[in-house]
Amino acid sequence: QVQLVESGGGLVQAGGSLRLSCAASGRTFSPYSMGWFRQAPGKEREFVAGITWSTAGTYVVDSVKGRFTVSRDRAKNMVYLQMNSLKPEDTAVYYCAAGGSTIGIMMRSGNPDLWGQGTQVTVSS
């Protein structure tokens, strides 16, 4: 079946940038929406950003608005999260997700149809 694999995480200083990538495998891939979640130690997994697969419409949470940008490449079955002006509070494992519902439903339910394995992002002071 389709699998999601994240990459691009790492260690970066505050104020720096990282670009996360999410590659979807499989012959066919047509979610309604894709998203990024993150989970810091001791905290619940939280929605960060989402994108509608067909239209590329996006939504990002207020805490990262203006700093993070989500995009997708349908031809490559790829989703990206460009993270700029990173803060130590952004430190978390970042997970790619896919779902058959809207960004809003994915965000509110926290229950997408498919998860990636996660990639660690560490922002130092």
Coordinates of N, CA and C in Angstrom, one line a residue:
Q1 N 0.8 -1.2 0.0 CA 0.0 0.0 0.0 C 0.9 1.3 0.0
V2 N 0.3 2.4 -0.1 CA 1.0 3.7 -0.1 C 1.7 3.9 1.3
Q3 N 2.9 4.3 1.2 CA 3.6 4.7 2.4 C 4.1 6.1 2.3
L4 N 4.3 6.8 3.4 CA 4.8 8.1 3.5 C 6.1 8.1 4.2
V5 N 7.1 8.7 3.6 CA 8.5 8.7 4.2 C 9.0 10.2 4.3
E6 N 9.2 10.6 5.5 CA 9.7 12.0 5.7 C 11.2 12.0 5.7
S7 N 11.8 13.2 5.3 CA 13.2 13.4 5.4 C 13.5 14.9 5.5
G8 N 14.7 15.2 5.8 CA 15.1 16.6 5.9 C 15.3 17.2 7.2
G9 N 14.9 16.4 8.3 CA 15.1 16.9 9.6 C 16.6 17.0 10.0
G10 N 16.8 17.6 11.1 CA 18.2 17.7 11.6 C 18.3 18.8 12.7
L11 N 19.5 19.2 12.9 CA 19.8 20.2 13.9 C 20.1 21.5 13.3
V12 N 19.5 22.5 13.8 CA 19.7 23.9 13.2 C 19.6 24.9 14.4
Q13 N 20.3 26.0 14.2 CA 20.3 27.0 15.2 C 19.0 27.9 15.1
A14 N 18.6 28.4 16.2 CA 17.5 29.3 16.1 C 17.6 30.4 15.1
G15 N 16.6 30.7 14.3 CA 16.7 31.6 13.2 C 17.0 31.0 11.9
G16 N 17.4 29.7 11.9 CA 17.7 29.0 10.7 C 16.5 28.4 10.0
S17 N 16.8 27.7 9.0 CA 15.8 27.1 8.1 C 16.0 25.6 7.9
L18 N 14.9 24.9 7.6 CA 15.0 23.5 7.2 C 13.8 23.3 6.2
R19 N 14.0 22.4 5.3 CA 12.9 22.0 4.5 C 12.7 20.5 4.6
L20 N 11.5 20.1 5.1 CA 11.1 18.7 5.2 C 10.5 18.3 4.0
S21 N 10.7 17.0 3.6 CA 10.1 16.4 2.5 C 9.3 15.2 2.9
C22 N 8.2 14.9 2.2 CA 7.4 13.7 2.4 C 7.2 13.1 1.1
A23 N 7.7 11.9 0.9 CA 7.5 11.1 -0.3 C 6.5 10.1 -0.2
A24 N 5.5 10.0 -1.1 CA 4.5 9.0 -1.1 C 4.8 8.0 -2.1
S25 N 4.9 6.7 -1.6 CA 5.1 5.6 -2.5 C 3.8 5.1 -3.1
G26 N 3.9 4.1 -4.0 CA 2.7 3.5 -4.6 C 2.4 4.0 -6.0
R27 N 1.7 3.1 -6.7 CA 1.4 3.4 -8.0 C 0.3 4.5 -8.2
T28 N -0.6 4.5 -7.2 CA -1.7 5.5 -7.2 C -1.7 6.2 -5.9
F29 N -1.8 7.5 -5.9 CA -1.9 8.3 -4.7 C -2.7 9.5 -5.0
S30 N -3.8 9.6 -4.3 CA -4.8 10.7 -4.5 C -5.5 11.0 -3.2
P31 N -4.8 11.6 -2.2 CA -5.5 12.0 -1.0 C -6.3 13.3 -1.2
Y32 N -7.2 13.6 -0.3 CA -7.9 14.8 -0.4 C -7.0 15.9 0.2
S33 N -6.3 15.6 1.2 CA -5.4 16.6 1.9 C -4.2 15.9 2.4
M34 N -3.1 16.7 2.6 CA -1.9 16.2 3.2 C -1.6 17.2 4.3
G35 N -0.9 16.7 5.3 CA -0.6 17.6 6.4 C 0.7 17.3 7.1
W36 N 1.1 18.2 8.0 CA 2.2 18.0 8.8 C 1.8 18.1 10.3
F37 N 2.2 17.2 11.1 CA 2.0 17.3 12.5 C 3.4 17.2 13.2
R38 N 3.4 17.6 14.4 CA 4.6 17.5 15.2 C 4.3 17.1 16.6
Q39 N 5.3 16.5 17.2 CA 5.2 16.0 18.6 C 6.5 16.2 19.4
A40 N 6.4 17.0 20.4 CA 7.5 17.2 21.3 C 7.5 16.3 22.4
P41 N 8.6 16.0 23.0 CA 8.6 15.0 24.2 C 7.6 15.5 25.3
G42 N 6.8 14.5 25.7 CA 5.8 14.8 26.8 C 4.6 15.6 26.3
K43 N 4.5 15.9 25.1 CA 3.3 16.6 24.6 C 2.6 15.8 23.5
E44 N 1.3 16.2 23.3 CA 0.5 15.5 22.3 C 0.9 15.9 20.9
R45 N 0.6 15.1 20.0 CA 0.9 15.4 18.6 C -0.1 16.5 18.2
E46 N 0.5 17.5 17.5 CA -0.3 18.7 17.1 C -0.2 19.0 15.6
F47 N -1.3 19.4 15.1 CA -1.3 19.8 13.7 C -0.5 21.1 13.5
V48 N 0.2 21.1 12.4 CA 1.0 22.3 12.0 C 0.6 23.0 10.8
A49 N 0.4 22.2 9.7 CA 0.1 22.7 8.4 C -0.6 21.7 7.5
G50 N -1.4 22.1 6.6 CA -2.0 21.2 5.7 C -2.2 21.8 4.3
I51 N -2.4 20.9 3.3 CA -2.6 21.4 2.0 C -3.6 20.5 1.3
T52 N -4.5 21.1 0.5 CA -5.4 20.3 -0.3 C -4.7 19.8 -1.5
W53 N -4.8 18.5 -1.8 CA -4.0 17.9 -2.8 C -4.3 18.5 -4.2
S54 N -5.6 18.7 -4.5 CA -6.0 19.1 -5.8 C -5.7 20.5 -6.1
T55 N -6.0 21.4 -5.1 CA -6.0 22.8 -5.3 C -4.7 23.5 -4.8
A56 N -4.0 22.8 -4.0 CA -2.8 23.4 -3.3 C -3.2 24.5 -2.3
G57 N -4.5 24.6 -2.0 CA -4.8 25.5 -0.9 C -4.2 25.1 0.4
T58 N -3.8 26.0 1.2 CA -3.1 25.6 2.5 C -3.7 26.3 3.7
Y59 N -3.3 25.7 4.8 CA -3.6 26.3 6.1 C -2.4 26.0 7.0
V60 N -2.0 27.0 7.8 CA -1.0 26.8 8.8 C -1.5 27.4 10.1
V61 N -1.1 26.8 11.2 CA -1.5 27.3 12.5 C -0.8 28.6 12.8
D62 N -1.5 29.4 13.7 CA -1.0 30.7 14.0 C 0.5 30.7 14.5
S63 N 0.8 29.7 15.2 CA 2.2 29.7 15.9 C 3.3 29.6 14.8
V64 N 3.0 29.1 13.6 CA 4.0 29.0 12.6 C 3.7 29.9 11.4
K65 N 2.6 30.6 11.4 CA 2.2 31.4 10.3 C 3.3 32.5 10.0
G66 N 3.6 32.6 8.7 CA 4.6 33.5 8.4 C 6.0 33.0 8.4
R67 N 6.2 31.8 9.0 CA 7.5 31.1 9.1 C 7.5 29.8 8.3
F68 N 6.4 29.1 8.4 CA 6.3 27.8 7.7 C 5.5 27.9 6.5
T69 N 5.9 27.2 5.4 CA 5.1 27.1 4.2 C 5.0 25.6 3.8
V70 N 3.8 25.2 3.5 CA 3.6 23.8 3.0 C 3.3 23.9 1.5
S71 N 3.8 23.0 0.8 CA 3.6 22.9 -0.6 C 3.6 21.4 -1.1
R72 N 3.2 21.2 -2.3 CA 3.1 19.9 -2.8 C 3.5 19.8 -4.3
D73 N 4.0 18.7 -4.8 CA 4.2 18.4 -6.2 C 3.5 17.2 -6.5
R74 N 2.4 17.3 -7.2 CA 1.6 16.2 -7.5 C 2.3 15.2 -8.4
A75 N 3.0 15.7 -9.4 CA 3.7 14.8 -10.3 C 4.8 13.9 -9.6
K76 N 5.3 14.4 -8.5 CA 6.3 13.7 -7.8 C 5.8 13.0 -6.6
N77 N 4.5 13.2 -6.3 CA 3.9 12.6 -5.1 C 4.7 13.1 -3.8
M78 N 5.0 14.4 -3.8 CA 5.8 14.9 -2.7 C 5.1 16.1 -2.0
V79 N 5.3 16.2 -0.7 CA 4.8 17.3 0.1 C 6.0 17.8 0.8
Y80 N 6.0 19.2 1.0 CA 7.2 19.8 1.6 C 6.7 20.7 2.7
L81 N 7.6 20.9 3.7 CA 7.3 21.9 4.7 C 8.6 22.7 4.8
Q82 N 8.5 23.9 4.3 CA 9.6 24.9 4.4 C 9.5 25.6 5.8
M83 N 10.5 25.5 6.6 CA 10.5 26.1 7.9 C 11.6 27.1 8.0
N84 N 11.2 28.3 8.2 CA 12.1 29.5 8.3 C 12.0 30.1 9.7
S85 N 13.0 30.8 10.1 CA 13.0 31.5 11.4 C 12.7 30.6 12.5
L86 N 13.3 29.4 12.5 CA 13.0 28.4 13.5 C 13.3 28.8 14.9
K87 N 12.5 28.4 15.8 CA 12.6 28.6 17.2 C 12.8 27.4 18.0
P88 N 13.4 27.4 19.2 CA 13.6 26.2 20.0 C 12.3 25.5 20.2
E89 N 11.2 26.3 20.3 CA 9.9 25.7 20.5 C 9.4 24.8 19.4
D90 N 10.0 24.9 18.2 CA 9.7 24.1 17.1 C 10.3 22.7 17.1
T91 N 11.2 22.5 18.1 CA 11.8 21.2 18.3 C 10.8 20.1 18.5
A92 N 10.8 19.1 17.6 CA 9.8 18.0 17.7 C 10.1 17.0 16.6
V93 N 9.4 15.9 16.7 CA 9.4 15.0 15.6 C 8.3 15.4 14.7
Y94 N 8.5 15.6 13.4 CA 7.6 16.0 12.5 C 7.1 14.9 11.6
Y95 N 5.8 14.8 11.5 CA 5.1 13.6 10.8 C 4.3 14.1 9.7
C96 N 4.5 13.5 8.6 CA 3.7 13.7 7.4 C 2.4 12.9 7.5
A97 N 1.3 13.4 7.0 CA 0.1 12.7 7.0 C -0.8 12.9 5.8
A98 N -1.6 11.9 5.5 CA -2.5 12.0 4.3 C -3.9 11.5 4.7
G99 N -4.9 12.1 4.1 CA -6.2 11.8 4.5 C -7.2 12.0 3.4
G100 N -8.4 11.4 3.5 CA -9.4 11.6 2.5 C -10.4 12.7 2.8
S101 N -10.1 13.4 3.9 CA -11.0 14.5 4.3 C -10.2 15.9 4.2
T102 N -11.0 16.9 4.5 CA -10.4 18.3 4.4 C -9.3 18.5 5.4
I103 N -8.6 19.6 5.1 CA -7.5 20.0 6.1 C -8.1 20.2 7.4
G104 N -9.3 20.9 7.5 CA -9.9 21.1 8.8 C -10.3 19.9 9.5
I105 N -10.8 18.9 8.9 CA -11.1 17.6 9.5 C -9.8 16.9 10.0
M106 N -8.8 16.9 9.2 CA -7.5 16.4 9.6 C -7.0 17.1 10.8
M107 N -7.1 18.4 10.8 CA -6.5 19.2 11.9 C -7.3 18.9 13.2
R108 N -8.6 18.9 13.1 CA -9.4 18.8 14.3 C -9.5 17.4 14.8
S109 N -9.5 16.4 14.0 CA -9.6 15.0 14.4 C -8.3 14.4 14.8
G110 N -7.2 14.9 14.2 CA -5.9 14.4 14.5 C -5.8 12.9 14.1
N111 N -6.6 12.5 13.2 CA -6.7 11.1 12.8 C -6.7 11.0 11.3
P112 N -5.6 11.3 10.6 CA -5.5 11.1 9.2 C -5.5 9.6 8.8
D113 N -5.6 9.3 7.6 CA -5.7 7.9 7.1 C -4.3 7.3 7.1
L114 N -3.3 8.1 7.0 CA -1.9 7.5 6.8 C -0.9 8.4 7.5
W115 N 0.0 7.9 8.2 CA 1.1 8.6 8.8 C 2.5 8.2 8.2
G116 N 3.4 9.1 8.2 CA 4.8 8.8 8.0 C 5.4 8.4 9.3
Q117 N 6.7 8.1 9.2 CA 7.4 7.6 10.3 C 8.0 8.7 11.2
G118 N 8.1 9.9 10.7 CA 8.6 11.0 11.4 C 10.0 11.3 11.2
T119 N 10.3 12.6 11.3 CA 11.7 13.0 11.2 C 12.0 14.1 12.3
Q120 N 13.1 14.0 12.9 CA 13.4 14.8 14.1 C 13.9 16.2 13.6
V121 N 13.4 17.2 14.2 CA 13.8 18.6 14.0 C 14.3 19.1 15.4
T122 N 15.5 19.5 15.5 CA 16.0 20.1 16.7 C 16.5 21.5 16.5
V123 N 16.0 22.4 17.2 CA 16.4 23.8 17.1 C 17.1 24.3 18.3
S124 N 18.3 24.6 18.2 CA 19.1 25.0 19.4 C 19.1 26.5 19.6
S125 N 19.4 26.9 20.8 CA 19.5 28.4 21.1 C 20.9 28.9 20.9

